[in-house]
Amino acid sequence: MVAPAARKSRQARVVWGDRVVTVGGDAPVRIQSMTNTDTVDVIETAIQVKELAQAGSEMVRITVNTPEAAAAVPYVREQLDRMGENVPLVGDFHYNGHRLLTEFPDCAKALSKYRINPGNVGKGDKKDKQFGQMIEAAMQYDKAVRIGVNWGSLDQELLAELMDENNRRAVPWDGRQVMYEALITSAISSAQRAEEMGLNGDQIILSCKVSGVQDLVAVYRGLSARCDYALHLGLTEAGMGTKGTVASAAALSILLQDGIGDTIRVSLTPQPGEARTQEVVVASEILQAMGMRSFVPSVTACPGCGRTTSTTFQELARDIDQHLRSQMPVWRVKYPGVEKMKVAVMGCIVNGPGESKHADIGISLPGNGESPAAPVFIDGEKAMTLRGDRIAQEFHDIVQAYVER
Ligand code: SF4
């Protein structure tokens, strides 16, 4: 699979100890996520950060909204370090970030990146000063920043200015275009201000988040054409379940295919009982489906139809998929490259052998009216035919042996 050519962006470095996560430039598109714990609860927060990191999140954002949360951040970091988890932490600041970063230097040091929302760093005369205090902290402690604009908290003074300007146009833009312009202008002008203050522009990542797919595509196409900062992509509120997953996949895929986006987050609203890590799984699946990164071996399975005699092939596909995923933490280290492996589990011989030849290992279970035999292909060649009641177990063993070989 040929991955799309990326837009040339600057490269930021998000660092904790020996762990350096590069964002932009020639780095792969990074996955990030955010906790939903109260940061004051150090243990709960550290546990969730670790879960997200183990699921594949390469940076994890935590809320820093009060003095108590800022005071807790170094302890969250310490707890993670004790657990042997060095994923960089990103602090999410709104309204009082300037005070928290100034008054809690240990918090400022323990974080690896600061998320700054220019829409709520302060109003009027205070805006520049408070934004400046956050940038000062980033320079003092050598941290990356994400200037993250969000249409739910857009800089109202800037929006009013742009609306006035629009009213003076011979042919005024429609309201949406003014909104897009406000988002883009807020992000880029804030980044330029930060650079004027002395922050290295390479360490700036921009985002302009909205919650509609077409709006996101329009805003990021405009934003990417007007700057070379690394860009963080994501719908601000993708929604729940299938809707959130599909909306995120649609929006991110269009932009990633255009080569736009250096880091992504899938902001799913977890269903009751659903793991927070689901958003990381969806983000990984998007990048893997796009051919941009590989995280786990892929299992191709046909949908089944009237030719399938039972649900055996679906169960086998599910079991193989779960087995491969569960082994990855060990296999990734033991068998480098295993994440690129492709397995096909098909319901009959109509498409089974053809699909199996395109995979590293493929099996076609016997379909309705076919002889009770399951041909297995390895590296494009027919290797054997399985028969009897133990087809699933034998195929499992063949996959295991292939990985070990
Ligand atoms: Fe149906 Fe066979 Fe195609 Fe699967 S491979 S969908 S069982 S025809």
CSV table of C-alpha atoms in Angstrom, one decimal, residues 63-66 92-101 115-123 126-127 129-131 133-134 150 152-154:
chain,number,residue,atom,x,y,z
A,63,THR,CA,-6.4,18.4,32.5
A,64,VAL,CA,-4.7,21.2,34.5
A,65,ASN,CA,-7.5,23.4,35.6
A,66,THR,CA,-6.9,24.3,39.3
A,92,ASP,CA,-4.4,21.1,29.0
A,93,PHE,CA,-4.7,24.7,30.2
A,94,HIS,CA,-7.7,27.1,29.9
A,95,TYR,CA,-8.3,30.6,31.6
A,96,ASN,CA,-5.6,30.3,34.3
A,97,GLY,CA,-2.7,28.5,32.6
A,98,HIS,CA,-0.5,31.6,32.9
A,99,ARG,CA,-0.9,31.5,36.7
A,100,LEU,CA,-0.6,27.8,37.1
A,101,LEU,CA,2.6,27.5,34.9
A,115,ARG,CA,-1.8,23.1,25.2
A,116,ILE,CA,-2.7,26.8,25.0
A,117,ASN,CA,-6.2,27.9,23.8
A,118,PRO,CA,-5.8,31.5,22.5
A,119,GLY,CA,-9.6,31.9,22.9
A,120,ASN,CA,-9.4,31.9,26.6
A,121,VAL,CA,-6.0,33.2,27.7
A,122,GLY,CA,-7.6,36.5,28.8
A,123,LYS,CA,-9.4,39.5,27.4
A,126,LYS,CA,-4.5,41.0,29.7
A,127,LYS,CA,-4.6,38.7,26.6
A,129,LYS,CA,0.5,39.4,28.8
A,130,GLN,CA,-1.1,36.1,29.9
A,131,PHE,CA,-0.4,34.4,26.6
A,133,GLN,CA,3.5,34.2,30.5
A,134,MET,CA,2.7,30.7,29.1
A,150,ASN,CA,-11.6,25.5,19.1
A,152,GLY,CA,-16.5,26.5,20.9
A,153,SER,CA,-14.2,28.9,22.6
A,154,LEU,CA,-13.1,31.1,19.7
